Coordinates of N, CA, C and O in Angstrom, one line a residue:
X8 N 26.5 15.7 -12.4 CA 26.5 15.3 -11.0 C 25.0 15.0 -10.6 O 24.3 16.0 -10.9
X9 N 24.4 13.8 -10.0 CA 23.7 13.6 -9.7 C 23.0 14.6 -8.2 O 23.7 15.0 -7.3
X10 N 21.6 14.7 -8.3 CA 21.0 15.5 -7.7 C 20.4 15.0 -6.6 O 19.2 14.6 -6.7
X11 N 21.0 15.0 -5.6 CA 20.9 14.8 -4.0 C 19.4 14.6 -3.8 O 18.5 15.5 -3.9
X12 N 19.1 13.1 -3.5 CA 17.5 13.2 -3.3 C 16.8 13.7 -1.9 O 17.5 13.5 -0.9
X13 N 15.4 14.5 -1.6 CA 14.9 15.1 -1.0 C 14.6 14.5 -0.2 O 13.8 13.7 -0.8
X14 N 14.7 14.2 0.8 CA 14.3 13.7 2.5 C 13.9 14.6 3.4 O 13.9 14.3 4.6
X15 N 13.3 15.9 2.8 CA 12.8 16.4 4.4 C 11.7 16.1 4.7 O 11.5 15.9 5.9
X16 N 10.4 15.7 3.5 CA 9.5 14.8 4.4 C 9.6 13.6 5.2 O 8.8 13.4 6.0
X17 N 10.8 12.8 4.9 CA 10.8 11.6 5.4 C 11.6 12.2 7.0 O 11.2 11.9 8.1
X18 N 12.4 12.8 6.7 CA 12.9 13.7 8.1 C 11.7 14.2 9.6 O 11.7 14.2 10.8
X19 N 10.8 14.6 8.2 CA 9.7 15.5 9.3 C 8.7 14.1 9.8 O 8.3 14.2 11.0
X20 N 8.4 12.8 9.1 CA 8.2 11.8 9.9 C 8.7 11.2 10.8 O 7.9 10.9 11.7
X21 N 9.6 10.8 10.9 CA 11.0 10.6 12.0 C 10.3 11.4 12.6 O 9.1 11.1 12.7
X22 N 10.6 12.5 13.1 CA 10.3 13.8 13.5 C 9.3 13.5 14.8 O 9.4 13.7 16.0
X23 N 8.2 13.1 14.0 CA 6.6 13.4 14.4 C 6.3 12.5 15.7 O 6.9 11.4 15.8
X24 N 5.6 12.8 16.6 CA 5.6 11.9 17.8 C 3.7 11.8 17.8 O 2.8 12.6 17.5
X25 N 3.7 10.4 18.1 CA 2.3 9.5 17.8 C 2.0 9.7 19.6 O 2.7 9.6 20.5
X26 N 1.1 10.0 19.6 CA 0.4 10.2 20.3 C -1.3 9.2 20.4 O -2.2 9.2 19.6
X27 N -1.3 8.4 21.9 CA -2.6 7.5 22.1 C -3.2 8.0 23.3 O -2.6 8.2 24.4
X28 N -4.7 8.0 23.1 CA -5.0 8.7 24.3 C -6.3 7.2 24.9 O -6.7 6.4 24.1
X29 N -6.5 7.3 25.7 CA -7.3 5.8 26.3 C -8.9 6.9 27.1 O -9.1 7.6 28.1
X30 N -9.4 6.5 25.9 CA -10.4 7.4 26.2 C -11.6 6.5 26.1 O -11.4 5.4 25.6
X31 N -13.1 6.7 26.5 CA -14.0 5.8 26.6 C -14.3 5.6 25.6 O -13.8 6.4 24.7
X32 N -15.4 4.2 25.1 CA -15.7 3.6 24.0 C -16.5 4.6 23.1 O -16.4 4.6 21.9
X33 N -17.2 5.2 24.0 CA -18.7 6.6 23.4 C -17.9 7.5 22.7 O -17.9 7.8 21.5
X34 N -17.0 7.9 23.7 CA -16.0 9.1 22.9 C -14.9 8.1 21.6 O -14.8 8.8 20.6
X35 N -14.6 7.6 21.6 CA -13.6 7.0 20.6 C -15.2 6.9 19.5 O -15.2 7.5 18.4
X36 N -16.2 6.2 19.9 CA -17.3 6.1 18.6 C -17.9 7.5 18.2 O -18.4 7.7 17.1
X37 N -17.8 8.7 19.2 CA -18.3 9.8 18.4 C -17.0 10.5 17.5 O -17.0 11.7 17.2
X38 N -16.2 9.9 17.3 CA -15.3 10.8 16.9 C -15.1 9.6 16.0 O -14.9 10.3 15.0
X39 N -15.0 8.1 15.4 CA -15.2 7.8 14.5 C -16.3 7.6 13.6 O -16.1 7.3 12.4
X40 N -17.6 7.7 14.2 CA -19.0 8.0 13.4 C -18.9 9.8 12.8 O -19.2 10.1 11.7
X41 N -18.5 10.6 13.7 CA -18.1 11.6 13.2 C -17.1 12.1 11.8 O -17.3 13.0 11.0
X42 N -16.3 11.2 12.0 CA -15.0 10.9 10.8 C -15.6 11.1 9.5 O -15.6 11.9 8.6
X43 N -16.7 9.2 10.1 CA -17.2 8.8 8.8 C -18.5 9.8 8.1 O -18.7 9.8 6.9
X44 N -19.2 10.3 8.8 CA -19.9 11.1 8.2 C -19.7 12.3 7.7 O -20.7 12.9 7.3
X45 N -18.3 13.0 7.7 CA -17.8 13.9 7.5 C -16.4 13.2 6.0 O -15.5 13.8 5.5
X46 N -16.8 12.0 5.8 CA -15.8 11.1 5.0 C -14.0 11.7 5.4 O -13.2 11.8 4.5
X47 N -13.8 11.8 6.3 CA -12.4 11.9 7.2 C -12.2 10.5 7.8 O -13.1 9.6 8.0
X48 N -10.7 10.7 8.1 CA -10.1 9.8 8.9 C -10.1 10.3 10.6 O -10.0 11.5 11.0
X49 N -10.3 9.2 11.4 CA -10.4 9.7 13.0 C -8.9 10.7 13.1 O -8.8 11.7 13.7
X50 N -8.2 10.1 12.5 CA -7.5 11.2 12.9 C -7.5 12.4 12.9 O -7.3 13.1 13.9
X51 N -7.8 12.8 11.3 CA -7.8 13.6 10.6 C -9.4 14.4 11.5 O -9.7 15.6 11.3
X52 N -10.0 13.8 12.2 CA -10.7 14.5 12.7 C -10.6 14.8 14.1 O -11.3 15.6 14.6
X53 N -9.5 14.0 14.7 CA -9.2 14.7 16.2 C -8.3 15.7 15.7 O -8.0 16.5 16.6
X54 N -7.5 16.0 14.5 CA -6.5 16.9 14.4 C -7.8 18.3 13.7 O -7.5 19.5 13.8
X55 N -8.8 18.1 13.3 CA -10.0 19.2 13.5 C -10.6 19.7 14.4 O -11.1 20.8 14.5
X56 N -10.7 18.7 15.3 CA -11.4 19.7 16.3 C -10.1 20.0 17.3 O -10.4 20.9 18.1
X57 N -9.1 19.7 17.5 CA -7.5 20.2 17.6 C -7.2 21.6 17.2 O -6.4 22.4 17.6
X58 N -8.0 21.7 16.2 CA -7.7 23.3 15.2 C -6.5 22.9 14.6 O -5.8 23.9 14.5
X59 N -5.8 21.5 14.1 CA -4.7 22.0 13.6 C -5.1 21.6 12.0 O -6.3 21.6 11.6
X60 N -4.0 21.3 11.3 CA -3.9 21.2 9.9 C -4.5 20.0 9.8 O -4.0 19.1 10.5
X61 N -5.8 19.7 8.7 CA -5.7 18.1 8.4 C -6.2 18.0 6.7 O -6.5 19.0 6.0
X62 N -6.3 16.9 6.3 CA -7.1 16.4 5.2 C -8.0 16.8 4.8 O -8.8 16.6 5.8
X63 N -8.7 17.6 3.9 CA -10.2 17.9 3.9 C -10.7 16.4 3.3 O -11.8 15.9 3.5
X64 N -9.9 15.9 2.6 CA -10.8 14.8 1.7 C -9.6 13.4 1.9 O -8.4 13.5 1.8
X65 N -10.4 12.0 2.2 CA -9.1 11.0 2.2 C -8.4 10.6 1.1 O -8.9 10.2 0.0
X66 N -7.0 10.6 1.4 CA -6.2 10.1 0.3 C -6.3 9.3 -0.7 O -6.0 9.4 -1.9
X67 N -7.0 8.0 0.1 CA -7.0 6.7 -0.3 C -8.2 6.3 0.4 O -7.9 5.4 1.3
X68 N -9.2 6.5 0.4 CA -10.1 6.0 0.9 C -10.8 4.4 0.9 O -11.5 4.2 -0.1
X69 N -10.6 3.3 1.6 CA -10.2 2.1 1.5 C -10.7 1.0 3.4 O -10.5 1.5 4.5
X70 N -11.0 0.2 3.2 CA -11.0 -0.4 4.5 C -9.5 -1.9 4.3 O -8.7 -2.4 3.5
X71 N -9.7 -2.0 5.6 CA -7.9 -2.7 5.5 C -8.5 -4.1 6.3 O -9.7 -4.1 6.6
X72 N -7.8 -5.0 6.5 CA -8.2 -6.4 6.9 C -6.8 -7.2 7.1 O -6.1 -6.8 6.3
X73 N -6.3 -7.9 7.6 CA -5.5 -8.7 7.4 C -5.6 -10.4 7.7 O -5.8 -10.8 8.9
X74 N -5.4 -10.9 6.8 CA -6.1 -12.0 6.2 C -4.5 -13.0 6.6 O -3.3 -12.8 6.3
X75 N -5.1 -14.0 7.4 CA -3.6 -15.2 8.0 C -4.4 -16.0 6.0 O -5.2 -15.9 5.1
X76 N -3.4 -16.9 6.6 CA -3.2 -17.9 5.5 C -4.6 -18.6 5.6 O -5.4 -18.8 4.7
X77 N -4.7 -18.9 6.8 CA -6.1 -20.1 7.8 C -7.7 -19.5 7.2 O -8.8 -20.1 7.1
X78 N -7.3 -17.9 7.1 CA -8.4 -16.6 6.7 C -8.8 -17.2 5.6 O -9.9 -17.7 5.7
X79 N -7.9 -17.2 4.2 CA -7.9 -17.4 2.9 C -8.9 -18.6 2.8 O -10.1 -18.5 2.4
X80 N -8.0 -19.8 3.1 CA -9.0 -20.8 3.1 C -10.1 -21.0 3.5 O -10.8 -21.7 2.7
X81 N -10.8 -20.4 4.9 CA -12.0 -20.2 5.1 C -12.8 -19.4 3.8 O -13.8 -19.8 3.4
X82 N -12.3 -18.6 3.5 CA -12.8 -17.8 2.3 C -12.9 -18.9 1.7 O -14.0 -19.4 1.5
X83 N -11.5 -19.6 0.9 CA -11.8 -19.9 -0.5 C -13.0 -21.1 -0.3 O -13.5 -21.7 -1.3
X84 N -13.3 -21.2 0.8 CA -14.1 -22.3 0.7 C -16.2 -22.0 0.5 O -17.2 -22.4 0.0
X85 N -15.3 -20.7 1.6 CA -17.0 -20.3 1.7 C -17.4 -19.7 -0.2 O -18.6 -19.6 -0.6
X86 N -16.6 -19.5 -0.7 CA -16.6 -19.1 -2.1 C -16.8 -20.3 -3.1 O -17.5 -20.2 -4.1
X87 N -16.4 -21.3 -2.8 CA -15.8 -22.7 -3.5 C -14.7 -22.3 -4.4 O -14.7 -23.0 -5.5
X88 N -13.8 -21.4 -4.2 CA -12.3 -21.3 -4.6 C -11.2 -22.1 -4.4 O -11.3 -23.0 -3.6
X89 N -10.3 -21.8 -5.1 CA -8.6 -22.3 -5.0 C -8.6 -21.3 -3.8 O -9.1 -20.2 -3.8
X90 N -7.7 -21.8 -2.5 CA -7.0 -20.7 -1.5 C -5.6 -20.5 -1.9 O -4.8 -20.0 -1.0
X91 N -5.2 -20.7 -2.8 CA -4.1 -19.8 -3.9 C -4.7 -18.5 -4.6 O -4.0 -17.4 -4.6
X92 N -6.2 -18.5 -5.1 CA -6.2 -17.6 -5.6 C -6.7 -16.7 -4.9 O -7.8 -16.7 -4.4
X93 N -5.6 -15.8 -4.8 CA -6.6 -14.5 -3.6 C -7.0 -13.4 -4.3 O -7.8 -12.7 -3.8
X94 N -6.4 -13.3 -5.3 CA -7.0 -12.4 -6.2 C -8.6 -12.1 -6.4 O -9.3 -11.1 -6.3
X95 N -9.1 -13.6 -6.9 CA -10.6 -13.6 -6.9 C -11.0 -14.0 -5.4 O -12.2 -13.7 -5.3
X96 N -10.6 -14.4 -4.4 CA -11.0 -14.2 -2.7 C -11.1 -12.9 -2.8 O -12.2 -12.4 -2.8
X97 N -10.1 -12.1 -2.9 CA -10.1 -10.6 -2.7 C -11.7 -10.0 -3.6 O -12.6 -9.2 -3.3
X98 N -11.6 -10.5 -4.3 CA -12.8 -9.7 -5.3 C -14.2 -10.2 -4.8 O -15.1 -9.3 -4.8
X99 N -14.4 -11.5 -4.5 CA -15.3 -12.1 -3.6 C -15.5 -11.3 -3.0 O -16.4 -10.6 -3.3
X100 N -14.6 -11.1 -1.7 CA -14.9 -10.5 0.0 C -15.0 -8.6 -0.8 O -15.6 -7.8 -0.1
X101 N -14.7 -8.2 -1.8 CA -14.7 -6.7 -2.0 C -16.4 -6.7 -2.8 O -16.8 -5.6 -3.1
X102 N -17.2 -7.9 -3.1 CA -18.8 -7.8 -3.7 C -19.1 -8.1 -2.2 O -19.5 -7.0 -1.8
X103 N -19.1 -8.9 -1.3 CA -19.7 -9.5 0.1 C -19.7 -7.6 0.7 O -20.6 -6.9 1.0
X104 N -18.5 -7.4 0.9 CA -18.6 -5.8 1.0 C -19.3 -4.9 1.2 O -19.8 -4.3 2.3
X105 N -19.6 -4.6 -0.3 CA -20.4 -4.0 -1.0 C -21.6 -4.1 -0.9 O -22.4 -3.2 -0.9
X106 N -22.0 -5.6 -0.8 CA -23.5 -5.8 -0.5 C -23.7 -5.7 0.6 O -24.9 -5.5 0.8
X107 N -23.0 -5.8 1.8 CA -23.6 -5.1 3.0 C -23.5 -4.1 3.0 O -24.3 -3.6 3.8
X108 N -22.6 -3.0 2.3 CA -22.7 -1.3 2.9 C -24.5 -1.5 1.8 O -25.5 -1.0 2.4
X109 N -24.7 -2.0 0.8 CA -25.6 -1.4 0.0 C -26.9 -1.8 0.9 O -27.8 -0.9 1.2
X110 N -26.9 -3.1 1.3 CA -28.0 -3.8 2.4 C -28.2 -2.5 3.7 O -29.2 -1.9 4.0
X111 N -26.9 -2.2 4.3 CA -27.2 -1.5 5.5 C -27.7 -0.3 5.0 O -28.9 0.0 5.4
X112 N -27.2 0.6 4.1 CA -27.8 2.2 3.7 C -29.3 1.9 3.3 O -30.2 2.6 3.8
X113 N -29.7 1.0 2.6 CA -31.2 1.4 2.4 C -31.9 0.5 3.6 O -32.9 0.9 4.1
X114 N -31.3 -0.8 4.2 CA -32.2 -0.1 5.8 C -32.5 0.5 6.6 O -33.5 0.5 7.2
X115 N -31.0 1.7 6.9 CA -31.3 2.5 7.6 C -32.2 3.7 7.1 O -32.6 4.5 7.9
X116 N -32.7 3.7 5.7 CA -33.0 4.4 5.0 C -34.9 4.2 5.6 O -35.8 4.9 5.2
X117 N -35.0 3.4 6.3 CA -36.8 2.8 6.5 C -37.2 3.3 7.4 O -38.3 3.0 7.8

């Protein structure tokens, strides 16, 4: 007999109620400069100073973007790409990236 699959995490999300609070721009930036300097997620860092349970370290640590079709081609162009290939756009814009976090850290470094 096949063995009943586990759903109580997916239960306990259902579950969970999301919560937004409209708070000023200063406070929403101290609490994501705080995040990032602490390599947390804002959440994961209003649920610390919350005192509740969070992440010590991010799961998936990653920046997110969402790219229309109209995106791609601006890319593939500023690249001189195919805007079919997004694979190498993606890899493009993930070096363009990179050279700005590397540009900004040793400026702020002066």
């Amino acid at each position: 007999m096949a063995k009943k699959p586990d759903w109580s995490k997916e239960e306990q999300a259902v579950q969970a109620v999301q919560l937004a609070f409209d708070l000023s721009n200063d406070i929403q930036r101290a609490f994501r400069v705080s995040a990032a300097l602490q390599d947390m997620t804002t959440a994961d860092m209003v649920r610390k100073v919350l005192q509740l349970p969070y992440r010590k370290n991010r799961a998936r640590p990653r920046l997110t973007i969402t790219l229309r079709d109209e995106d791609f081609e601006v890319l593939a162009k500023k690249y001189g790409l195919d805007p079919n290939d997004r694979a190498a756009i993606r890899q493009r814009v993930a070096g363009e990236l990179q050279a700005f976090a590397r540009h900004y850290l040793t400026e702020s470094d002066q």
